[in-house]
Amino acid sequence: MPAPVNRFKAALAAGQMQYGCWAGFGDAYPTEVMSTAGFDWLVIDGEHAPNDIRSIMAQLQVLEGKPDSHPVVRLPMGEAWLIKQALDIGAQTLLIPMVESAEQARDLVRAMRYPPEGIRGSGAALARASRFSAIPDYIRTANDQMCLLVQVETVKGIAALDDILAVEGVDGVFIGPSDLAADMGHRGDSAQPEVRAVIKDALGRIAASDKAAGILAVDHDTAVTYRDWGAQFLAVGIDVVLLARAARDLAARWTKG
Ligand SMILES: O=C(O)C(=O)C[C@H](O)[C@@H](O)CO
């Protein structure tokens, strides 16, 4: 029995639109609620949400076997030891922030793969990823099911985009509008014309490559624009923001007369 087929990776390779949402509560219960919505993918955010390896694992467990809601685990940084832990608890799709060079991208590809293609440590026997050795062929088949999404979200990363797009083993490139705007001197304002111009150009270049283009938008019109610009794995919301806004609106309706 081989490693689980990564349907999200296959959908990206087939050019299918994939709509996602951030899962940022750092807890399995709200993530399980989000899995009833019908998104194609959910980001278990280990960068900006209060997640650790155990809370990420608990969210992977509640998403197990779902026909949609593919778990995309975002790590705080692209460190090989973090990647090893995330893959051993069962993640198959990683979103890695702050990628600024082809060399960095190549290192990430290698960190996600067992030798000889990579440097991933061979601990599958006791790992959840192999279902504790219930998948006997896991270590021989896992490499092909790894999906690497790199975040390009700085001026330096944008300058290296063509080189990053040439790296074998990168499945998608995600443009981070907030961090890119900040690095361009427009902290908090990704709607700045010069930022939008860079995003539009980058999405177009990614979409024209053999990689999938991805991005996050938290308002409908911007999401439609990003899709028109070439975004294929498109995150259209953040669960924490959805709840906060709905709660404030409801409270205002009753308490502000
Ligand atoms: O830079 C960005 O924008 C992103 O990487 C997405 C954000 O980090 C996401 O966490 C929402 O703020």
XYZ file of N, CA and C and ligand atoms in Angstrom:
783
model
N 0.852 -1.205 0.000
C 0.000 0.000 0.000
C 0.885 1.251 0.000
N 0.667 2.164 -0.962
C 1.544 3.344 -1.097
C 1.109 4.501 -0.199
N 1.900 5.554 -0.177
C 1.535 6.769 0.565
C 0.227 7.332 -0.002
N -0.570 8.000 0.846
C -1.842 8.563 0.358
C -1.612 9.462 -0.854
N -2.491 9.373 -1.833
C -2.384 10.232 -3.015
C -2.721 11.668 -2.619
N -1.871 12.598 -3.019
C -2.093 14.014 -2.714
C -2.985 14.607 -3.799
N -4.300 14.600 -3.552
C -5.254 15.046 -4.562
C -5.104 16.539 -4.864
N -4.667 17.290 -3.862
C -4.488 18.748 -4.059
C -3.330 18.972 -5.040
N -2.252 18.237 -4.850
C -1.096 18.329 -5.757
C -1.528 17.984 -7.183
N -2.331 16.912 -7.292
C -2.797 16.477 -8.618
C -3.715 17.527 -9.241
N -4.565 18.156 -8.408
C -5.481 19.182 -8.933
C -4.699 20.388 -9.445
N -3.654 20.777 -8.709
C -2.825 21.896 -9.177
C -2.160 21.532 -10.507
N -1.617 20.313 -10.579
C -0.930 19.891 -11.808
C -1.886 19.832 -13.000
N -3.171 19.578 -12.706
C -4.177 19.497 -13.770
C -4.749 20.867 -14.129
N -4.271 21.903 -13.427
C -4.721 23.258 -13.740
C -6.073 23.611 -13.172
N -6.554 22.830 -12.191
C -7.883 23.078 -11.625
C -7.836 24.217 -10.606
N -8.854 25.083 -10.620
C -8.971 26.121 -9.598
C -9.175 25.445 -8.242
N -8.498 25.961 -7.224
C -8.648 25.414 -5.875
C -8.881 26.590 -4.919
N -10.067 26.643 -4.314
C -10.427 27.741 -3.414
C -10.193 27.312 -1.967
N -9.487 28.161 -1.224
C -9.128 27.794 0.134
C -9.481 28.850 1.156
N -9.177 28.541 2.402
C -9.412 29.470 3.505
C -8.369 29.213 4.592
N -8.020 30.284 5.306
C -7.091 30.139 6.417
C -7.806 29.551 7.624
N -7.135 28.658 8.332
C -7.631 28.133 9.601
C -6.649 28.605 10.668
N -7.037 29.657 11.383
C -6.058 30.350 12.221
C -6.334 30.336 13.715
N -7.220 29.428 14.175
C -7.488 29.393 15.610
C -6.475 28.542 16.382
N -5.715 27.738 15.645
C -4.724 26.909 16.341
C -5.356 25.795 17.148
N -6.531 25.319 16.677
C -7.240 24.292 17.435
C -8.045 23.416 16.462
N -8.159 22.130 16.787
C -8.823 21.201 15.868
C -10.322 21.451 15.756
N -10.927 21.956 16.854
C -12.388 22.071 16.823
C -12.863 23.073 15.756
N -12.386 24.334 15.771
C -12.821 25.256 14.714
C -12.370 24.817 13.324
N -11.233 24.148 13.234
C -10.794 23.659 11.923
C -11.748 22.589 11.409
N -12.259 21.761 12.336
C -13.254 20.769 11.905
C -14.541 21.468 11.452
N -14.901 22.558 12.132
C -16.063 23.338 11.687
C -15.817 23.850 10.267
N -14.619 24.385 10.040
C -14.270 24.914 8.706
C -14.336 23.818 7.647
N -14.052 22.573 8.030
C -14.063 21.483 7.041
C -15.468 21.131 6.577
N -16.495 21.693 7.235
C -17.878 21.439 6.775
C -18.318 22.470 5.737
N -17.436 23.448 5.464
C -17.823 24.541 4.556
C -17.735 24.127 3.090
N -16.726 23.294 2.764
C -16.590 22.867 1.373
C -15.448 23.526 0.616
N -14.491 24.138 1.359
C -13.312 24.664 0.672
C -12.467 23.520 0.137
N -11.724 23.802 -0.921
C -10.852 22.761 -1.473
C -9.641 22.531 -0.564
N -9.166 23.593 0.075
C -7.986 23.485 0.933
C -8.121 24.422 2.118
N -7.486 24.081 3.204
C -7.463 24.882 4.429
C -6.013 25.032 4.858
N -5.628 26.258 5.213
C -4.258 26.489 5.674
C -4.220 26.347 7.192
N -3.506 25.339 7.670
C -3.238 25.223 9.109
C -2.020 26.106 9.353
N -2.236 27.299 9.907
C -1.207 28.328 9.897
C -0.269 28.235 11.099
N 0.922 27.727 10.838
C 1.922 27.647 11.893
C 2.806 28.875 11.968
N 2.530 29.875 11.094
C 3.356 31.092 11.122
C 2.737 32.162 11.994
N 1.438 32.487 11.739
C 0.816 33.595 12.467
C -0.271 33.150 13.436
N -0.596 31.845 13.466
C -1.615 31.354 14.412
C -0.911 30.601 15.549
N -1.547 30.500 16.717
C -0.893 29.850 17.876
C -0.843 28.338 17.747
N -0.108 27.856 16.745
C 0.005 26.420 16.498
C 1.357 25.886 16.939
N 1.352 24.621 17.331
C 2.604 23.891 17.540
C 2.422 22.534 16.865
N 3.433 21.666 16.983
C 3.381 20.419 16.213
C 2.177 19.565 16.641
N 1.798 19.652 17.923
C 0.669 18.830 18.376
C -0.671 19.403 17.918
N -0.799 20.722 17.932
C -2.078 21.285 17.470
C -2.208 21.099 15.960
N -1.088 21.166 15.249
C -1.126 20.912 13.797
C -1.543 19.459 13.557
N -0.973 18.543 14.344
C -1.340 17.131 14.173
C -2.826 16.899 14.454
N -3.344 17.540 15.488
C -4.766 17.374 15.830
C -5.646 17.867 14.686
N -5.212 18.924 14.003
C -5.987 19.428 12.863
C -5.863 18.502 11.655
N -4.693 17.919 11.456
C -4.554 16.918 10.398
C -5.478 15.735 10.663
N -5.611 15.364 11.924
C -6.457 14.217 12.265
C -7.935 14.487 11.984
N -8.418 15.695 12.287
C -9.841 15.969 12.038
C -10.128 16.152 10.540
N -9.103 16.478 9.778
C -9.295 16.647 8.324
C -9.065 15.348 7.556
N -8.649 14.297 8.252
C -8.335 13.020 7.595
C -9.529 12.463 6.826
N -9.275 12.106 5.551
C -10.314 11.407 4.806
C -11.422 12.285 4.247
N -11.314 13.604 4.450
C -12.344 14.511 3.915
C -12.229 14.573 2.385
N -13.359 14.667 1.661
C -13.303 14.752 0.189
C -12.748 16.085 -0.281
N -12.800 17.102 0.608
C -12.233 18.418 0.288
C -11.402 18.849 1.495
N -11.256 20.146 1.707
C -10.511 20.640 2.886
C -9.119 20.043 2.995
N -8.405 19.991 1.870
C -7.040 19.438 1.921
C -6.182 20.266 2.867
N -5.489 19.660 3.826
C -4.667 20.440 4.759
C -3.374 20.940 4.142
N -3.205 22.258 4.147
C -1.946 22.892 3.727
C -1.308 23.431 4.998
N -0.185 22.863 5.398
C 0.453 23.273 6.651
C 1.479 24.353 6.357
N 1.274 25.532 6.962
C 2.253 26.604 6.818
C 3.169 26.575 8.035
N 4.469 26.467 7.783
C 5.452 26.473 8.868
C 5.947 27.897 9.099
N 6.458 28.189 10.300
C 6.927 29.548 10.563
C 8.107 29.963 9.679
N 8.966 28.986 9.401
C 10.081 29.215 8.469
C 10.428 27.892 7.813
N 11.193 27.922 6.738
C 11.534 26.698 6.018
C 12.760 26.004 6.565
N 12.655 25.551 7.819
C 13.790 24.858 8.444
C 13.623 23.360 8.237
N 14.694 22.655 7.891
C 14.620 21.215 7.571
C 14.079 20.406 8.749
N 14.445 20.777 9.975
C 13.987 19.975 11.131
C 12.487 20.165 11.348
N 11.985 21.386 11.066
C 10.542 21.635 11.178
C 9.787 20.856 10.094
N 10.364 20.861 8.893
C 9.745 20.143 7.775
C 9.673 18.646 8.082
N 10.736 18.128 8.628
C 10.781 16.685 8.983
C 9.654 16.341 9.952
N 9.475 17.191 10.972
C 8.426 16.919 11.968
C 7.035 17.020 11.336
N 6.845 18.038 10.483
C 5.524 18.238 9.873
C 5.166 17.071 8.965
N 6.137 16.597 8.186
C 5.857 15.472 7.279
C 5.645 14.188 8.059
N 6.369 13.995 9.129
C 6.215 12.750 9.902
C 4.885 12.684 10.631
N 4.272 13.847 10.955
C 2.930 13.783 11.567
C 1.846 13.656 10.500
N 2.256 13.677 9.212
C 1.281 13.370 8.166
C 0.969 14.470 7.175
N 1.591 15.633 7.311
C 1.375 16.678 6.297
C 1.967 16.219 4.970
N 1.294 16.548 3.870
C 1.830 16.235 2.542
C 1.984 17.493 1.695
N 1.363 18.592 2.147
C 1.445 19.867 1.447
C 1.913 20.934 2.427
N 3.044 21.570 2.101
C 3.610 22.600 2.966
C 3.629 23.939 2.247
N 3.306 24.979 2.990
C 3.393 26.364 2.524
C 4.504 27.003 3.348
N 5.569 27.426 2.672
C 6.754 27.932 3.369
C 6.938 29.417 3.069
N 6.914 30.271 4.124
C 7.001 31.712 3.890
C 8.417 32.194 3.605
N 8.495 33.435 3.093
C 9.744 34.179 2.973
C 10.808 33.442 2.151
N 10.410 32.910 1.016
C 11.387 32.284 0.118
C 11.914 33.355 -0.831
N 13.241 33.495 -0.886
C 13.822 34.625 -1.635
C 14.865 34.196 -2.655
N 15.064 32.902 -2.854
C 16.073 32.496 -3.830
C 15.787 31.079 -4.319
N 16.358 30.760 -5.477
C 16.232 29.406 -6.026
C 16.960 28.414 -5.126
N 18.079 28.848 -4.543
C 18.824 27.957 -3.646
C 17.965 27.548 -2.447
N 17.264 28.541 -1.897
C 16.378 28.253 -0.765
C 15.279 27.283 -1.198
N 14.734 27.492 -2.366
C 13.666 26.614 -2.876
C 14.189 25.195 -3.079
N 15.397 25.066 -3.620
C 15.985 23.729 -3.823
C 16.211 23.025 -2.482
N 16.632 23.771 -1.481
C 16.835 23.179 -0.150
C 15.515 22.671 0.418
N 14.437 23.406 0.165
C 13.118 23.001 0.658
C 12.645 21.727 -0.050
N 12.900 21.651 -1.351
C 12.532 20.445 -2.102
C 13.243 19.231 -1.504
N 14.527 19.395 -1.220
C 15.315 18.278 -0.680
C 14.859 17.907 0.727
N 14.488 18.910 1.514
C 14.049 18.638 2.890
C 12.743 17.845 2.915
N 11.964 17.927 1.843
C 10.676 17.219 1.779
C 10.800 15.834 1.172
N 11.992 15.415 0.810
C 12.131 14.126 0.130
C 13.167 13.217 0.786
N 12.855 11.920 0.795
C 13.807 10.930 1.306
C 14.978 10.808 0.323
N 16.134 10.398 0.811
C 17.262 10.131 -0.085
C 16.922 9.118 -1.167
N 17.552 9.142 -2.308
C 18.641 10.062 -2.660
C 18.170 11.427 -3.158
N 16.857 11.591 -3.383
C 16.399 12.889 -3.892
C 16.526 13.990 -2.846
N 16.528 13.600 -1.567
C 16.549 14.631 -0.538
C 17.214 14.167 0.743
N 16.895 14.891 1.837
C 17.588 14.636 3.117
C 16.619 14.286 4.239
N 15.337 14.036 3.894
C 14.354 13.742 4.940
C 14.780 12.502 5.717
N 14.768 12.622 7.028
C 15.169 11.500 7.875
C 14.186 10.341 7.790
N 14.718 9.117 7.810
C 13.881 7.930 7.591
C 13.312 7.411 8.901
N 12.323 8.136 9.453
C 11.700 7.695 10.710
C 10.272 7.239 10.519
N 9.938 6.818 9.295
C 8.537 6.513 8.965
C 7.962 5.400 9.838
N 8.793 4.511 10.322
C 8.277 3.334 11.055
C 7.372 3.735 12.221
N 7.752 4.803 12.932
C 6.944 5.202 14.107
C 6.125 6.452 13.829
N 6.084 6.879 12.587
C 5.435 8.159 12.263
C 3.973 7.997 11.892
N 3.198 9.021 12.245
C 1.775 9.012 11.845
C 1.666 8.990 10.337
N 2.635 9.600 9.651
C 2.588 9.677 8.180
C 2.426 8.298 7.557
N 3.095 7.296 8.112
C 2.973 5.929 7.561
C 1.864 5.165 8.260
N 1.073 5.898 9.068
C 0.054 5.278 9.927
C 0.715 4.198 10.763
N 1.912 4.581 11.306
C 2.663 3.749 12.271
C 3.004 2.400 11.649
N 3.497 2.510 10.417
C 3.939 1.373 9.587
C 2.796 0.571 8.984
N 1.565 1.074 9.127
C 0.434 0.390 8.484
C 0.485 0.577 6.965
N 1.230 1.603 6.523
C 1.466 1.799 5.081
C 2.888 1.323 4.812
N 3.070 0.054 4.475
C 4.423 -0.516 4.394
C 5.297 0.127 3.319
N 4.640 0.652 2.262
C 5.425 1.230 1.167
C 5.568 2.740 1.292
N 5.220 3.293 2.470
C 5.243 4.753 2.612
C 6.597 5.335 2.213
N 7.660 4.803 2.799
C 8.965 5.455 2.587
C 9.397 5.378 1.125
N 8.917 4.358 0.415
C 9.300 4.225 -0.998
C 8.415 5.060 -1.929
N 7.274 5.501 -1.442
C 6.320 6.194 -2.342
C 6.004 7.615 -1.916
N 6.473 8.028 -0.738
C 6.061 9.336 -0.199
C 6.562 10.523 -1.016
N 7.782 10.407 -1.546
C 8.360 11.568 -2.252
C 7.416 12.121 -3.322
N 6.784 11.221 -4.067
C 5.934 11.653 -5.197
C 4.666 12.365 -4.751
N 4.313 12.251 -3.495
C 3.076 12.881 -3.002
C 3.329 14.177 -2.233
N 4.577 14.600 -2.203
C 4.912 15.845 -1.508
C 4.542 17.047 -2.383
N 3.912 18.030 -1.786
C 3.515 19.244 -2.509
C 4.130 20.437 -1.790
N 5.007 21.150 -2.491
C 5.695 22.308 -1.912
C 5.171 23.603 -2.523
N 4.645 24.451 -1.652
C 4.182 25.783 -2.050
C 5.098 26.795 -1.376
N 5.799 27.595 -2.158
C 6.715 28.579 -1.573
C 6.080 29.967 -1.631
N 6.306 30.739 -0.565
C 5.777 32.103 -0.534
C 6.853 33.071 -0.979
N 6.509 33.832 -2.007
C 7.374 34.923 -2.461
C 6.687 36.207 -2.029
N 7.325 36.968 -1.142
C 6.612 38.083 -0.489
C 7.544 39.202 -0.036
N 8.684 39.284 -0.741
C 9.611 40.397 -0.519
C 10.124 40.869 -1.881
N 10.713 42.070 -1.871
C 11.285 42.618 -3.103
C 12.367 41.683 -3.631
N 13.160 41.126 -2.704
C 14.242 40.209 -3.104
C 13.644 38.934 -3.713
N 12.567 38.450 -3.135
C 11.941 37.235 -3.660
C 11.355 37.449 -5.048
N 10.725 38.602 -5.245
C 10.161 38.929 -6.559
C 11.276 39.011 -7.602
N 12.405 39.583 -7.201
C 13.540 39.703 -8.145
C 14.063 38.313 -8.529
N 13.887 37.340 -7.658
C 14.392 35.983 -7.930
C 13.301 35.063 -8.469
N 12.126 35.611 -8.765
C 10.967 34.778 -9.110
C 11.250 33.856 -10.289
N 11.848 34.340 -11.345
C 12.101 33.481 -12.508
C 13.018 32.315 -12.133
N 14.003 32.578 -11.297
C 14.906 31.499 -10.870
C 14.157 30.482 -9.993
N 13.272 30.982 -9.145
C 12.486 30.086 -8.280
C 11.542 29.232 -9.124
N 10.980 29.855 -10.163
C 10.053 29.121 -11.038
C 10.755 28.002 -11.800
N 12.064 28.081 -11.901
C 12.815 27.054 -12.637
C 13.200 25.866 -11.752
N 12.859 25.933 -10.466
C 13.279 24.864 -9.537
C 12.332 23.671 -9.622
N 12.892 22.520 -9.953
C 12.129 21.264 -10.030
C 11.701 20.846 -8.620
N 10.409 20.502 -8.492
C 9.943 20.063 -7.174
C 9.119 21.097 -6.440
N 9.131 22.342 -6.915
C 8.218 23.371 -6.398
C 6.906 23.229 -7.158
N 5.794 23.063 -6.430
C 4.502 22.858 -7.094
C 3.740 24.166 -7.279
N 3.954 25.110 -6.380
C 3.215 26.357 -6.468
C 3.976 27.496 -5.826
N 3.693 28.697 -6.284
C 4.286 29.904 -5.720
C 3.147 30.805 -5.249
N 3.165 31.129 -3.955
C 2.129 31.934 -3.312
C 2.694 33.327 -3.091
N 1.978 34.329 -3.577
C 2.403 35.708 -3.352
C 1.750 36.202 -2.063
N 2.559 36.690 -1.148
C 2.041 37.194 0.123
C 1.824 38.701 0.036
N 0.587 39.135 -0.154
C 0.362 40.559 -0.402
C 0.746 41.468 0.768
N 0.462 40.999 1.994
C 0.741 41.854 3.169
C 2.234 42.074 3.361
N 2.985 40.977 3.328
C 4.433 41.116 3.538
C 5.096 41.806 2.367
N 4.592 41.540 1.161
C 5.181 42.206 -0.001
C 4.945 43.716 0.078
N 3.719 44.104 0.451
C 3.418 45.540 0.576
C 4.330 46.187 1.617
N 4.501 45.483 2.733
C 5.358 46.038 3.802
C 6.788 46.213 3.311
N 7.293 45.197 2.606
C 8.683 45.260 2.150
C 8.872 46.318 1.058
N 7.760 46.657 0.402
C 7.828 47.709 -0.634
C 7.595 49.096 -0.049
N 7.453 49.149 1.297
C 7.276 50.434 1.954
C 5.838 50.850 2.142
N 4.911 49.923 1.927
C 3.478 50.238 2.074
C 2.847 49.309 3.100
N 3.403 49.340 4.318
C 2.932 48.423 5.368
C 1.415 48.555 5.562
N 0.703 47.444 5.459
C -0.737 47.437 5.704
C -1.577 47.830 4.512
N -0.931 48.097 3.354
C -1.724 48.551 2.208
C -1.308 47.854 0.921
N -1.821 46.629 0.720
C -1.469 45.878 -0.505
C -2.277 46.359 -1.708
N -3.157 47.349 -1.470
C -3.941 47.911 -2.579
C -3.220 49.064 -3.266
N -2.039 49.420 -2.749
C -1.243 50.478 -3.382
C -1.001 50.119 -4.858
N -1.160 51.052 -5.772
C -0.990 50.744 -7.206
C 0.330 50.041 -7.538
N 1.442 50.479 -6.932
C 2.720 49.834 -7.299
C 2.791 48.408 -6.739
N 2.132 48.159 -5.628
C 2.089 46.798 -5.081
C 1.205 45.918 -5.962
N 0.054 46.433 -6.339
C -0.843 45.668 -7.218
C -0.175 45.364 -8.545
N 0.601 46.278 -9.040
C 1.291 46.048 -10.322
C 2.285 44.892 -10.184
N 3.001 44.854 -9.081
C 3.958 43.757 -8.850
C 3.214 42.434 -8.679
N 2.103 42.449 -7.942
C 1.319 41.226 -7.748
C 0.779 40.727 -9.086
N 0.240 41.637 -9.879
C -0.321 41.242 -11.184
C 0.751 40.619 -12.069
N 1.914 41.263 -12.127
C 3.000 40.737 -12.959
C 3.466 39.374 -12.448
N 3.601 39.256 -11.126
C 4.087 37.997 -10.544
C 3.096 36.856 -10.783
N 1.812 37.091 -10.532
C 0.807 36.041 -10.765
C 0.817 35.610 -12.222
N 0.962 36.572 -13.117
C 0.984 36.247 -14.537
C 2.182 35.390 -14.913
N 3.345 35.727 -14.338
C 4.551 34.941 -14.642
C 4.470 33.529 -14.064
N 3.923 33.437 -12.853
C 3.784 32.102 -12.246
C 2.813 31.253 -13.073
N 1.665 31.853 -13.416
C 0.637 31.119 -14.167
C 1.164 30.667 -15.532
N 2.112 31.423 -16.087
C 2.669 31.069 -17.400
C 3.737 29.975 -17.273
N 4.112 29.664 -16.032
C 5.152 28.640 -15.810
C 4.491 27.273 -15.585
N 5.276 26.294 -15.169
C 4.702 24.963 -14.876
C 4.309 24.854 -13.399
N 4.276 25.983 -12.711
C 3.850 25.998 -11.298
C 2.456 26.629 -11.206
N 1.800 26.396 -10.058
C 0.497 27.021 -9.813
C 0.721 28.328 -9.054
N -0.099 29.310 -9.363
C -0.032 30.613 -8.687
C -1.045 30.642 -7.554
N -0.609 31.174 -6.417
C -1.515 31.246 -5.275
C -1.421 32.585 -4.570
N -2.484 32.909 -3.819
C -2.503 34.176 -3.090
C -3.690 34.153 -2.144
N -3.745 35.124 -1.252
C -4.859 35.278 -0.311
C -5.500 36.629 -0.522
N -6.823 36.656 -0.532
C -7.562 37.921 -0.563
C -8.678 37.806 0.472
N -8.921 38.869 1.216
C -9.959 38.797 2.250
C -11.188 39.619 1.870
N -11.208 40.130 0.622
C -12.462 40.718 0.145
C -12.752 40.175 -1.245
N -14.036 40.107 -1.568
C -14.480 39.405 -2.774
C -13.892 40.005 -4.043
N -13.978 41.312 -4.186
C -13.530 41.941 -5.438
C -12.037 41.707 -5.683
N -11.249 41.795 -4.627
C -9.801 41.554 -4.783
C -9.544 40.102 -5.165
N -10.302 39.189 -4.572
C -10.143 37.768 -4.912
C -10.467 37.526 -6.385
N -11.514 38.149 -6.881
C -11.876 37.997 -8.298
C -10.764 38.553 -9.189
N -10.228 39.709 -8.789
C -9.129 40.311 -9.556
C -7.900 39.397 -9.567
N -7.547 38.870 -8.404
C -6.378 37.977 -8.336
C -6.601 36.737 -9.215
N -7.842 36.229 -9.229
C -8.124 35.071 -10.088
C -7.979 35.458 -11.554
N -8.453 36.639 -11.883
C -8.306 37.112 -13.270
C -6.834 37.268 -13.638
N -6.000 37.582 -12.658
C -4.570 37.771 -12.901
C -3.801 36.457 -12.949
N -4.490 35.333 -12.672
C -3.823 34.036 -12.819
C -3.747 33.176 -11.593
N -4.311 33.627 -10.456
C -4.263 32.813 -9.236
C -5.043 31.523 -9.447
N -4.449 30.382 -9.061
C -5.102 29.081 -9.225
C -5.466 28.464 -7.877
N -4.536 28.568 -6.887
C -4.947 28.192 -5.517
C -5.149 29.503 -4.777
N -6.423 29.833 -4.606
C -6.843 31.158 -4.157
C -7.518 31.041 -2.806
N -6.897 31.601 -1.770
C -7.519 31.648 -0.440
C -8.414 32.875 -0.381
N -9.652 32.686 0.024
C -10.645 33.762 -0.050
C -11.139 34.207 1.323
N -10.468 33.750 2.384
C -10.880 34.196 3.706
C -9.978 33.665 4.803
N -10.224 34.206 6.018
C -9.501 33.780 7.231
C -10.561 33.522 8.293
N -10.579 32.327 8.860
C -11.678 31.967 9.786
C -11.746 32.925 10.977
N -10.590 33.311 11.510
C -10.573 34.204 12.672
C -11.231 35.534 12.332
N -10.926 36.047 11.146
C -11.490 37.337 10.714
C -12.988 37.204 10.461
N -13.380 36.068 9.876
C -14.808 35.843 9.618
C -15.610 35.890 10.920
N -15.100 35.215 11.955
C -15.817 35.180 13.240
C -15.802 36.554 13.910
N -14.633 37.183 13.906
C -14.515 38.481 14.587
C -15.470 39.500 13.974
N -15.483 39.538 12.640
C -16.353 40.514 11.963
C -17.827 40.212 12.234
N -18.199 38.936 12.137
C -19.612 38.565 12.339
C -20.031 38.872 13.781
N -19.153 38.619 14.734
C -19.482 38.876 16.140
C -19.648 40.370 16.398
N -18.749 41.171 15.843
C -18.838 42.626 16.042
C -20.104 43.185 15.377
N -20.399 42.694 14.186
C -21.613 43.162 13.495
C -22.860 42.814 14.308
N -22.888 41.590 14.837
C -24.062 41.168 15.609
C -24.205 41.990 16.876
N -23.087 42.194 17.560
C -23.128 42.986 18.804
C -23.589 44.411 18.512
N -23.059 44.978 17.434
C -23.425 46.364 17.099
C -24.905 46.460 16.789
N -25.448 45.405 16.155
C -26.861 45.425 15.783
C -27.753 45.532 17.015
N -27.299 44.944 18.131
C -28.151 44.918 19.332
C -27.753 45.949 20.367
N -26.460 46.315 20.382
C -26.019 47.190 21.487
C -25.891 48.650 21.059
N -25.840 48.866 19.747
C -25.683 50.252 19.304
C -27.016 50.821 18.815
N -28.076 50.149 19.189
C -29.410 50.682 18.850
C -29.696 50.417 17.404
O 2.036 38.267 3.345
C 0.875 37.841 3.288
O -0.121 38.484 2.935
C 0.672 36.421 3.658
O 1.616 35.660 3.733
C -0.683 35.999 4.058
C -0.845 36.427 5.493
O 0.311 36.016 6.195
C -2.031 35.762 6.184
O -1.572 35.209 7.379
C -3.093 36.748 6.518
O -2.539 37.850 7.167
